[in-house]
PDB file of C-alpha atoms in Angstrom:
ATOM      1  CA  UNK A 162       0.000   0.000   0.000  1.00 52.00           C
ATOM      2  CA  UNK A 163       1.208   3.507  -0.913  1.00 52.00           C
ATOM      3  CA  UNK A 164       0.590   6.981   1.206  1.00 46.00           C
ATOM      4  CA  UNK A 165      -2.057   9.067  -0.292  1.00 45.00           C
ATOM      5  CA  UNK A 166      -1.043  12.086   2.218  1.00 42.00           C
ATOM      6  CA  UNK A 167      -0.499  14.339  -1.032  1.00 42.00           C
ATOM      7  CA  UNK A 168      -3.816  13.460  -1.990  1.00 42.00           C
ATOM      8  CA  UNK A 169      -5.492  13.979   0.537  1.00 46.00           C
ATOM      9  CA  UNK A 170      -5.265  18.066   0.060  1.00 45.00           C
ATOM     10  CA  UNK A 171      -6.095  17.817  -3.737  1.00 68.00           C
ATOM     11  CA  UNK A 172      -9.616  18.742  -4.832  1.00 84.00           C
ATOM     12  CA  UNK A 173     -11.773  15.179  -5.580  1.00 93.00           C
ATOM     13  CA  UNK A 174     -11.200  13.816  -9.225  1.00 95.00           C
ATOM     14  CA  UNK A 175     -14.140  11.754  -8.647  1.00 96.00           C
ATOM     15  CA  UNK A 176     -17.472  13.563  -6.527  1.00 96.00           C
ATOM     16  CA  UNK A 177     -20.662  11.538  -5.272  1.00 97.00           C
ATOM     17  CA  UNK A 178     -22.999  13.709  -3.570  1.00 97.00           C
ATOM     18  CA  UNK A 179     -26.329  12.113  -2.505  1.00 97.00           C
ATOM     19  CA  UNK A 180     -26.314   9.643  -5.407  1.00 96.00           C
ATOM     20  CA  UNK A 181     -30.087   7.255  -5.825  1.00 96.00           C
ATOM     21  CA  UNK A 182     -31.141   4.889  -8.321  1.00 96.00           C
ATOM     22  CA  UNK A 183     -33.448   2.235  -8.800  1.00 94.00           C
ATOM     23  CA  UNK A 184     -34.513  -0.876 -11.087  1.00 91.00           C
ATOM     24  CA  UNK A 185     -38.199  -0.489 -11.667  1.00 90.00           C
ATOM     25  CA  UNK A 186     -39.608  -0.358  -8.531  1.00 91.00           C
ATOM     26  CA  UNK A 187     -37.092  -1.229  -6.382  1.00 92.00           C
ATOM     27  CA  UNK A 188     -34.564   1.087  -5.069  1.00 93.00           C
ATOM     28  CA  UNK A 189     -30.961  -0.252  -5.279  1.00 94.00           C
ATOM     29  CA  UNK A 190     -29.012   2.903  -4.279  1.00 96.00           C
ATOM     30  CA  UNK A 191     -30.339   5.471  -1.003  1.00 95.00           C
ATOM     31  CA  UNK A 192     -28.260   8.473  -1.375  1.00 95.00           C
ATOM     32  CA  UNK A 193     -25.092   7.207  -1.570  1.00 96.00           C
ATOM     33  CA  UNK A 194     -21.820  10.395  -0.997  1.00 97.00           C
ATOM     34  CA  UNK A 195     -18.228  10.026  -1.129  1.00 97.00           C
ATOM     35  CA  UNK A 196     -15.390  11.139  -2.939  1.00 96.00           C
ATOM     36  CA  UNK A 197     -11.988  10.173  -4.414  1.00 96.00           C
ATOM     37  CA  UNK A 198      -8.928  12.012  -4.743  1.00 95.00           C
ATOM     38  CA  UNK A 199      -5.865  11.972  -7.322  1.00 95.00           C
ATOM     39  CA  UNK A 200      -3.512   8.981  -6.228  1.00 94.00           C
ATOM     40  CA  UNK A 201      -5.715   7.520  -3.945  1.00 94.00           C
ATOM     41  CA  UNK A 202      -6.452   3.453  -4.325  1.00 95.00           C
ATOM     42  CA  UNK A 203     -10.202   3.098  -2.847  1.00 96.00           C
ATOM     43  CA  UNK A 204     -11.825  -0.328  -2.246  1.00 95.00           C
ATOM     44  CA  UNK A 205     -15.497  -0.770  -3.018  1.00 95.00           C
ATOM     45  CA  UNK A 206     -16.756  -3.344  -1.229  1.00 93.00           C
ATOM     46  CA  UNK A 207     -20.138  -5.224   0.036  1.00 90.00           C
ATOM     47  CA  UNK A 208     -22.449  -8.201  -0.064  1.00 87.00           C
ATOM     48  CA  UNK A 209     -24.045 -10.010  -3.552  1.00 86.00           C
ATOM     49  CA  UNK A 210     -26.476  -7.013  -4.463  1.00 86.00           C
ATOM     50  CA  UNK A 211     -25.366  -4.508  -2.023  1.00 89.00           C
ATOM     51  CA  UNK A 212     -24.874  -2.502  -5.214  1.00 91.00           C
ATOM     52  CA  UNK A 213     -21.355  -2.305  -5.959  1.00 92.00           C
ATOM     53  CA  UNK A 214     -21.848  -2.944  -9.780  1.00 90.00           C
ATOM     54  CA  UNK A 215     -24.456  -0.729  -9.913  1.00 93.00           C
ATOM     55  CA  UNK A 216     -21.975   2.459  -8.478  1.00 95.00           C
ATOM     56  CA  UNK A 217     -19.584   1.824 -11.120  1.00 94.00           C
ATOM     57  CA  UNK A 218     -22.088   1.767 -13.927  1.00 93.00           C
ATOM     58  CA  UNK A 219     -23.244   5.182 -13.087  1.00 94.00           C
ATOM     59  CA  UNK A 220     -19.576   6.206 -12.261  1.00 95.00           C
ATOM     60  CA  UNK A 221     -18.646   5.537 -16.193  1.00 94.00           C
ATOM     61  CA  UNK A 222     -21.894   6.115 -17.457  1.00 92.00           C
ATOM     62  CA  UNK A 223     -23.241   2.800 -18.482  1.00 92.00           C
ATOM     63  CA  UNK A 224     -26.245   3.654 -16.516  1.00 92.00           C
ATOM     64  CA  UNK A 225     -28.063   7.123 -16.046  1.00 91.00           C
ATOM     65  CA  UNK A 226     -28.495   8.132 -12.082  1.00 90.00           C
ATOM     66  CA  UNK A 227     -32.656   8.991 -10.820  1.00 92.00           C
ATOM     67  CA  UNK A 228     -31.086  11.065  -8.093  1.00 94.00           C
ATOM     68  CA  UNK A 229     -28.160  13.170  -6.637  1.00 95.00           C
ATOM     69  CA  UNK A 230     -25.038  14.346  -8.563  1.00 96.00           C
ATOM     70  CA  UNK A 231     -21.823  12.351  -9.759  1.00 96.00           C
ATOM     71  CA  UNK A 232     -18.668  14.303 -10.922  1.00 96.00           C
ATOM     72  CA  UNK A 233     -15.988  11.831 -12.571  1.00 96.00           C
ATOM     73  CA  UNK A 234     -12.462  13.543 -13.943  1.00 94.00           C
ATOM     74  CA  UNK A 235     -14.511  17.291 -14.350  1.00 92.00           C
ATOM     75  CA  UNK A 236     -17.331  16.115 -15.871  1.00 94.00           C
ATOM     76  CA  UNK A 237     -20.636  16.039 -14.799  1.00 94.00           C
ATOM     77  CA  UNK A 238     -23.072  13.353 -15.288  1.00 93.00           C
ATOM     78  CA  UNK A 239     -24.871  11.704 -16.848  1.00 90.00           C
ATOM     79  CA  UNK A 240     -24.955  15.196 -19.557  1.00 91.00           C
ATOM     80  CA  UNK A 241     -21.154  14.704 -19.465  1.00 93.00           C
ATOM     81  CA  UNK A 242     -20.883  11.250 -20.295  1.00 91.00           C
ATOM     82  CA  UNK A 243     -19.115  10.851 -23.369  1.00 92.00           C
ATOM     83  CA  UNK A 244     -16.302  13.356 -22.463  1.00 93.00           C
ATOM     84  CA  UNK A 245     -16.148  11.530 -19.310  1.00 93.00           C
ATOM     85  CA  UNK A 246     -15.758   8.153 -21.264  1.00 93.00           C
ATOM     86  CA  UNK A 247     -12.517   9.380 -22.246  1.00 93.00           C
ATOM     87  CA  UNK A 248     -10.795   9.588 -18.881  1.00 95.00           C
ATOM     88  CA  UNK A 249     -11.734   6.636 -17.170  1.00 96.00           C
ATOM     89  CA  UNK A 250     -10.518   3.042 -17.573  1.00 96.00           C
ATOM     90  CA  UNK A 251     -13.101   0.003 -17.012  1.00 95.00           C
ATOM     91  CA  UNK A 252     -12.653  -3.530 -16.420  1.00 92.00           C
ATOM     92  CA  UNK A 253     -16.302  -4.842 -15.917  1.00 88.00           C
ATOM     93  CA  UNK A 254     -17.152  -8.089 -13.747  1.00 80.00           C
ATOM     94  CA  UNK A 255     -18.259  -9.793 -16.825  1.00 74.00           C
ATOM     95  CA  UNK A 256     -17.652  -8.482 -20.297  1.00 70.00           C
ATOM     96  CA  UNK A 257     -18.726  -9.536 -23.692  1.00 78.00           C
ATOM     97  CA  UNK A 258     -15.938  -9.268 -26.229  1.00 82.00           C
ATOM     98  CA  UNK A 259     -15.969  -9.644 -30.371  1.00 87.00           C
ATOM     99  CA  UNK A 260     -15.050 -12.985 -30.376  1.00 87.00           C
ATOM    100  CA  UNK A 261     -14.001 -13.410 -33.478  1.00 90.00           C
ATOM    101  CA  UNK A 262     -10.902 -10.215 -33.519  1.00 95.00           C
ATOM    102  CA  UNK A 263      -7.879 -11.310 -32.584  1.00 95.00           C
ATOM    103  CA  UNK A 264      -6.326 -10.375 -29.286  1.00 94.00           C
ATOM    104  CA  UNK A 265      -4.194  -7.874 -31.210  1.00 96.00           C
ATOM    105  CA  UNK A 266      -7.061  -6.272 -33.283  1.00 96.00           C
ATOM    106  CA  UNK A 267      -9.549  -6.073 -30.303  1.00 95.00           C
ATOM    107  CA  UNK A 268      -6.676  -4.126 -28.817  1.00 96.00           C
ATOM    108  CA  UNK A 269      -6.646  -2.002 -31.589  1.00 96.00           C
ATOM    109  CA  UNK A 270     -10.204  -1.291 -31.748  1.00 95.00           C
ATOM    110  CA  UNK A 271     -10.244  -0.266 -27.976  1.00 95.00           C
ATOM    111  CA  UNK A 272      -7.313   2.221 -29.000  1.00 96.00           C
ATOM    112  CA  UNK A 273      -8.601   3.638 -32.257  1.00 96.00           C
ATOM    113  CA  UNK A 274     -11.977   4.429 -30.408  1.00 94.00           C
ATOM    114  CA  UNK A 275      -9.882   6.366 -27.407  1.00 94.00           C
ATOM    115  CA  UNK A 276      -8.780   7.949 -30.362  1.00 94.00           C
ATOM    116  CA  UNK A 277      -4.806   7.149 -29.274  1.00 95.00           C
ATOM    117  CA  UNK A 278      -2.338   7.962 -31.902  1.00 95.00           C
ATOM    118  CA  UNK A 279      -1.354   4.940 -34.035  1.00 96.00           C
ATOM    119  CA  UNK A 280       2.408   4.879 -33.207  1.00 96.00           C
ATOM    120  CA  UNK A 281       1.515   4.860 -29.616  1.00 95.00           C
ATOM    121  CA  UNK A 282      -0.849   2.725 -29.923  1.00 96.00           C
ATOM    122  CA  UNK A 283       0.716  -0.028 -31.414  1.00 97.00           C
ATOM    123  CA  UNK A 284       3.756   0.861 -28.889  1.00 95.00           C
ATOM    124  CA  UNK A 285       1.557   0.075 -25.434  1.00 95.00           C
ATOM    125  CA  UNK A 286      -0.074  -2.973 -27.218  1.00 96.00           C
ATOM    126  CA  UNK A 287       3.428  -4.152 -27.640  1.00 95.00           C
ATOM    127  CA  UNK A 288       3.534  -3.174 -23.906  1.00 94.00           C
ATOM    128  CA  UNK A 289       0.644  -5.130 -22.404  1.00 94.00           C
ATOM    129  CA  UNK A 290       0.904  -8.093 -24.921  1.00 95.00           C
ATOM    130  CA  UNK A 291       5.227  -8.441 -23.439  1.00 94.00           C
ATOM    131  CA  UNK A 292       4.184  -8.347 -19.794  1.00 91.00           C
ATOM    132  CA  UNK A 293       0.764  -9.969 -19.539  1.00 91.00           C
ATOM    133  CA  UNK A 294       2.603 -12.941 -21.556  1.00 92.00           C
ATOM    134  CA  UNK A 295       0.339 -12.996 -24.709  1.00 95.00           C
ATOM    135  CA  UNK A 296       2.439 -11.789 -27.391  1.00 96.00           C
ATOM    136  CA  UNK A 297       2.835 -15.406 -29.002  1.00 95.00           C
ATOM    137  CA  UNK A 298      -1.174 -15.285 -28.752  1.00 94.00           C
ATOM    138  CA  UNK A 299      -1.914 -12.149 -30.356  1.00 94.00           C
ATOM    139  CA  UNK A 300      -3.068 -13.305 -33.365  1.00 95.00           C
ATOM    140  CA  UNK A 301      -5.209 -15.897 -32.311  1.00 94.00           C
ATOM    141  CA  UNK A 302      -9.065 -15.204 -32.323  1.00 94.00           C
ATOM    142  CA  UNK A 303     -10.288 -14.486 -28.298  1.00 93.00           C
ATOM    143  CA  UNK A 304     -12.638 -17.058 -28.568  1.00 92.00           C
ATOM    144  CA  UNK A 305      -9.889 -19.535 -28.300  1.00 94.00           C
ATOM    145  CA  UNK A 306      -8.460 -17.834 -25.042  1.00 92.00           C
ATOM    146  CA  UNK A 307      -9.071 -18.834 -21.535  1.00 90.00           C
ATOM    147  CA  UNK A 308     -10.707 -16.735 -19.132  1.00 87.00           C
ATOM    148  CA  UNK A 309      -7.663 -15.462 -17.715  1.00 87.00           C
ATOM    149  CA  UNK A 310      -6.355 -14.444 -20.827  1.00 90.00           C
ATOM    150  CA  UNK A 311      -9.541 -12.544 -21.985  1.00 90.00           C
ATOM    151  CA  UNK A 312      -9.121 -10.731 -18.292  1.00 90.00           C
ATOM    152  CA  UNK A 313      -5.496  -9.504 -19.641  1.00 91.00           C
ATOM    153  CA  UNK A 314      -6.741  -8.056 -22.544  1.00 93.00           C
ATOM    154  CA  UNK A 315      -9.752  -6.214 -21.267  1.00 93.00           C
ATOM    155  CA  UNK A 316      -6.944  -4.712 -18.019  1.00 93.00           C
ATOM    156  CA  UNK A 317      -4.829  -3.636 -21.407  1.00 93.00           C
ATOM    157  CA  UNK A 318      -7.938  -2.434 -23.257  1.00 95.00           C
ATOM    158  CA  UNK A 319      -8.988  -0.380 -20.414  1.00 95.00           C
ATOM    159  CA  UNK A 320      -5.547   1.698 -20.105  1.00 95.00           C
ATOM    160  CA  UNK A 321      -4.471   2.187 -23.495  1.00 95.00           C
ATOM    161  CA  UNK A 322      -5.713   5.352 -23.926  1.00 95.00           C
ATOM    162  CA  UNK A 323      -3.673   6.204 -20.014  1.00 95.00           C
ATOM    163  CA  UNK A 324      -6.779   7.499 -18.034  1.00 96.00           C
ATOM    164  CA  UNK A 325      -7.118   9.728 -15.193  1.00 96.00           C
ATOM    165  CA  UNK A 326      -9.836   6.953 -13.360  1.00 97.00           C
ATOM    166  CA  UNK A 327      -9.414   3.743 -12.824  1.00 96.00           C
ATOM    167  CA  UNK A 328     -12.439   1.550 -11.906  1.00 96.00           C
ATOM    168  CA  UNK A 329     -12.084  -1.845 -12.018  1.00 94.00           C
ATOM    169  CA  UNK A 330     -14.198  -4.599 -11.225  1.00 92.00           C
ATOM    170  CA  UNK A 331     -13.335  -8.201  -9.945  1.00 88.00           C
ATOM    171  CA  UNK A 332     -10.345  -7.586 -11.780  1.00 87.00           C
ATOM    172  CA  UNK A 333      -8.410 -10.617 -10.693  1.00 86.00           C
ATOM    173  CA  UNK A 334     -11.453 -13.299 -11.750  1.00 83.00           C
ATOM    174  CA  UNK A 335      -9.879 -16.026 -13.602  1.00 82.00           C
ATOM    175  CA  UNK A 336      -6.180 -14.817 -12.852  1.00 84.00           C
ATOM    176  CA  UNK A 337      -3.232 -17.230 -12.055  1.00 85.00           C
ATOM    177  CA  UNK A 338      -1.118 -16.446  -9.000  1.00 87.00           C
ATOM    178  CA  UNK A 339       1.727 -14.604 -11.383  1.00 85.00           C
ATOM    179  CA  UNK A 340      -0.664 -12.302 -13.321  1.00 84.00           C
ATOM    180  CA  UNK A 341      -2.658 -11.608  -9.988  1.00 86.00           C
ATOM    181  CA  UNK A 342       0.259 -10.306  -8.496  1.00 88.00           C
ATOM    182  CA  UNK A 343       1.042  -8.381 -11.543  1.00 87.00           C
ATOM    183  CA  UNK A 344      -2.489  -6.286 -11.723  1.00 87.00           C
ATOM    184  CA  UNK A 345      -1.367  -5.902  -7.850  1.00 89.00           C
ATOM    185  CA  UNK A 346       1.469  -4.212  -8.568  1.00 90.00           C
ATOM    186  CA  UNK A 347       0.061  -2.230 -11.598  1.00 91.00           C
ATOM    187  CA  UNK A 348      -2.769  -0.600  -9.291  1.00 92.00           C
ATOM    188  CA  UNK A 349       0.218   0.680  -6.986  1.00 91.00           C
ATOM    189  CA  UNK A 350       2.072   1.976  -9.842  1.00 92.00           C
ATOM    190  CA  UNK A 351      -0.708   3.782 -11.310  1.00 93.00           C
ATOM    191  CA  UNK A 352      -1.566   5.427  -8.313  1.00 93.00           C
ATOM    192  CA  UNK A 353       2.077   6.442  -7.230  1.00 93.00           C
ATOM    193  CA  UNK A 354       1.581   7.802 -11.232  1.00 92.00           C
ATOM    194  CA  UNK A 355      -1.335  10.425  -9.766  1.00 93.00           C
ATOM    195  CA  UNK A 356      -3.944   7.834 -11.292  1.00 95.00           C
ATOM    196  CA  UNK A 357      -7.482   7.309  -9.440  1.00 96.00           C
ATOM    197  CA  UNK A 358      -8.330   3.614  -8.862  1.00 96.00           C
ATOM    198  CA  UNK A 359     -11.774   2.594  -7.639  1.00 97.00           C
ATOM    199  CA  UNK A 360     -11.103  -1.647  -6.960  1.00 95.00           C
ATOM    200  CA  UNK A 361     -14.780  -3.236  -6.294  1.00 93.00           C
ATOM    201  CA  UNK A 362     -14.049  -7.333  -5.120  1.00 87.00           C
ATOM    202  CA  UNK A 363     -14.993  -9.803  -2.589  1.00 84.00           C
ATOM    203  CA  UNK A 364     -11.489 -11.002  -2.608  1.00 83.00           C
ATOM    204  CA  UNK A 365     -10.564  -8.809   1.012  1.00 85.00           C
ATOM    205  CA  UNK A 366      -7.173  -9.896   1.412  1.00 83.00           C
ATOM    206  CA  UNK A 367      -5.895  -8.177  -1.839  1.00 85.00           C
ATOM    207  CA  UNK A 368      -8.602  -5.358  -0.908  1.00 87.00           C
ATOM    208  CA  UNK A 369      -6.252  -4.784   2.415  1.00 87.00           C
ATOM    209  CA  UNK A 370      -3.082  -5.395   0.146  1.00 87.00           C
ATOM    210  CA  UNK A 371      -3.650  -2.248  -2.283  1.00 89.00           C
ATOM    211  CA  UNK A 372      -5.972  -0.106  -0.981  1.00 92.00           C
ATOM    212  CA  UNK A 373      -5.598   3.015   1.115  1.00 87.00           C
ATOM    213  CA  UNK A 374      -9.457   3.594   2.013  1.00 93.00           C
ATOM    214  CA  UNK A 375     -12.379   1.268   1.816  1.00 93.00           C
ATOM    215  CA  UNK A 376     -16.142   2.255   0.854  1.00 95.00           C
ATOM    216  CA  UNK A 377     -18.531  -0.535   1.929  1.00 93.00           C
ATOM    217  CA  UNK A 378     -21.923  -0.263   0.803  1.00 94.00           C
ATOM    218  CA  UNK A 379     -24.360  -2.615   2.574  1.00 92.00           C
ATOM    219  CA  UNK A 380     -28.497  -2.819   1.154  1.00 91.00           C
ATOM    220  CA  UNK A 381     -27.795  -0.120  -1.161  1.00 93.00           C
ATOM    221  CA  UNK A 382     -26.600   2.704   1.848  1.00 93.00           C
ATOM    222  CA  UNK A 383     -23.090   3.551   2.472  1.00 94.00           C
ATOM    223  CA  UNK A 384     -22.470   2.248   6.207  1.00 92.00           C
ATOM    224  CA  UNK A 385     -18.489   2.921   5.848  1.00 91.00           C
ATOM    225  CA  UNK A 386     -15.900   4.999   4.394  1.00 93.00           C
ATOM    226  CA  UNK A 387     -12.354   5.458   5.915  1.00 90.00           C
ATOM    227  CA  UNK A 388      -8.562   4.376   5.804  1.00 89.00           C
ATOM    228  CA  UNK A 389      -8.257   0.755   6.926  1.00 85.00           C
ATOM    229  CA  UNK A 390      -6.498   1.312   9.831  1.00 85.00           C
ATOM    230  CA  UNK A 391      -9.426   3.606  10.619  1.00 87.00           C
ATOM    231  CA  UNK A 392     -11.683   1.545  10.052  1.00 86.00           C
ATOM    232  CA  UNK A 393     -10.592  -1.661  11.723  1.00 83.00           C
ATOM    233  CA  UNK A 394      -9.819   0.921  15.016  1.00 85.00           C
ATOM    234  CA  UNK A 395     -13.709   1.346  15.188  1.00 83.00           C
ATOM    235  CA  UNK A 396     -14.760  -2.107  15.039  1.00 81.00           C
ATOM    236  CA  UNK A 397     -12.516  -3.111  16.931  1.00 77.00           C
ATOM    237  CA  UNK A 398     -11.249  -5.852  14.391  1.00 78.00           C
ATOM    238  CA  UNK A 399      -7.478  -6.866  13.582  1.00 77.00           C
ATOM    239  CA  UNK A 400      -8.558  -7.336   9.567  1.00 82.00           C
ATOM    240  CA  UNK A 401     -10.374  -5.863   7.039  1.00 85.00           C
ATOM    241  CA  UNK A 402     -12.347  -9.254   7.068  1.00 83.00           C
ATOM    242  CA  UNK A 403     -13.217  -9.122  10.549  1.00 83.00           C
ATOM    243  CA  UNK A 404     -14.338  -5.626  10.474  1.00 85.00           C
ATOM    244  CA  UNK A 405     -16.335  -6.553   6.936  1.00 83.00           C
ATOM    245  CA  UNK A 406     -18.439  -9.400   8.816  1.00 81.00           C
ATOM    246  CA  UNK A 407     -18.912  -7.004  11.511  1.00 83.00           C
ATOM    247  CA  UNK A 408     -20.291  -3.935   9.293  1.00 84.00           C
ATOM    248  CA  UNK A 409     -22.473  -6.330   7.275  1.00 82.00           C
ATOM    249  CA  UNK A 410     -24.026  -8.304  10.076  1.00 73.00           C
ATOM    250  CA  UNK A 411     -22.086 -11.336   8.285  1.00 62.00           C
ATOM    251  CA  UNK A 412     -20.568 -12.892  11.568  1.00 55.00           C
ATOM    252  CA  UNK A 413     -23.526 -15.986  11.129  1.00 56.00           C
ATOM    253  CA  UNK A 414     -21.941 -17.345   7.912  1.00 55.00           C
ATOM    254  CA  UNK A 415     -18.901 -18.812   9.939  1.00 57.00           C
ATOM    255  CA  UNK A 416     -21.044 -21.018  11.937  1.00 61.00           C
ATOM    256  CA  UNK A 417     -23.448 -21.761   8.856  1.00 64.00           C
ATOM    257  CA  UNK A 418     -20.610 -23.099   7.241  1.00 68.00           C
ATOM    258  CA  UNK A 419     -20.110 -25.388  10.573  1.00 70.00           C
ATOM    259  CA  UNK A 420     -24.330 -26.139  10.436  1.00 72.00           C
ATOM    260  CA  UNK A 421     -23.241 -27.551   6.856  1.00 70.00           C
ATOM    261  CA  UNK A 422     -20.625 -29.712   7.122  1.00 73.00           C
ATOM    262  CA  UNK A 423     -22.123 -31.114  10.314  1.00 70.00           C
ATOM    263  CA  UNK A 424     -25.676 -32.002   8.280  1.00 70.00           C
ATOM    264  CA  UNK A 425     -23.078 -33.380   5.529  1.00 65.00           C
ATOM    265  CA  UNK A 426     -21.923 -36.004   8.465  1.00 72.00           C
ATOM    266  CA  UNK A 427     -25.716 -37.367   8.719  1.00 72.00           C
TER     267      UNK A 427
END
């Protein structure tokens, strides 16, 4: 983990002030705030449908917000969306891509619509394809790669074009130990280069590895937002774990998991 004390005294690159929004009839966000500054490496984190996925969509506007106001990298939106687009880097949870481009030509598209220069372009391609080990697999068509590979190419997609935001989501699914550890150290690096990372995963460990603040959103409300050390001071927990089952009223599941193994013995 890096020190965001610079940051700190910077005005927010990202601004969530009150935020709202709902599927139909039921409302999935209730006036959500916070705010991220240049450098910083925040963790999003909660339970299955606390609304995690749902923050970032707004945040690189996928989806439109009902309520409250979101500034990302200047812009406001959801008016603001497109120029916004062009600052921010996203790795969804689950992405469709054109199966039938080539690693190399996928990587291309994602450039040429960032509208980065060709000579660059092909430069960081170069770049990603060298140190996320798919160079010999460049030109092979993505529906032949494995899930981890297809997770390389959309972490390379989303920072060709070098972004102010980073928001990134289950970025390590289908990762071996080696590339894992790479993203790790790519998140530090981009902050330490002024970069913005929002990192939304259920894997805490990593979570406490790389990040300098957590946000945990629990039934759609924000119930926490502070440094970790902060944050496990108040709960009176020795890990970010700890003080997650604590926050989310999630201390049951370690005995459930005893109830279930002991019904497996009948």
């Amino acid at each position: 983990m890096h020190s965001s004390s610079v940051s700190e005294s910077r005005d927010p690159v990202v601004s969530v002030d009150g935020l709202t929004f709902s599927y139909g009839s039921r409302q999935v966000l209730h006036g959500i705030s916070f705010a991220l500054r240049r450098g910083e490496v925040v963790g999003l984190l909660g339970p299955n449908g606390a609304g995690k996925s749902t923050t970032i969509k707004i945040l690189t506007g996928i989806l439109p917000l009902d309520g409250g106001r979101v500034q990302v990298a200047g812009c406001s939106l959801p008016s603001e969306a497109v120029e916004a687009k062009k600052r921010i880097g996203y790795v969804p949870e689950a992405a469709e891509l054109f199966e039938s481009l080539t690693g190399q030509e996928f990587l291309e598209l994602s450039g040429r619509l960032q509208d980065v220069d060709e000579e660059t372009l092909q430069s960081r391609i170069a770049l990603f394809l060298k140190h996320f080990d798919l160079t010999d697999d460049r030109l092979r068509a993505l529906d032949s790669y494995s899930k981890g590979m297809r997770q390389k190419v959309l972490l390379a997609a989303a920072l060709l074009h070098n972004p102010e935001v980073v928001m990134l989501d289950e970025p390590l699914s289908g990762l071996d130990v080696n590339a894992g550890l790479m993203v790790r150290d790519l998140v530090a690096a981009l902050a330490a280069d002024g970069k913005t990372v929002l990192y939304s995963s259920h894997v805490l460990d990593v979570v406490e590895r790389v990040c300098d603040r957590a946000l945990i959103i629990h039934e759609g409300r924000l119930i926490a937002d502070g440094s970790l050390d902060s944050l496990k001071a108040s709960t009176e927990r020795g890990s970010l774990e700890d003080v997650f089952r604590t926050l989310t009223h999630a201390e049951g599941t370690m005995s459930g998991a005893a109830e279930i193994v002991e019904g497996l013995r009948r």
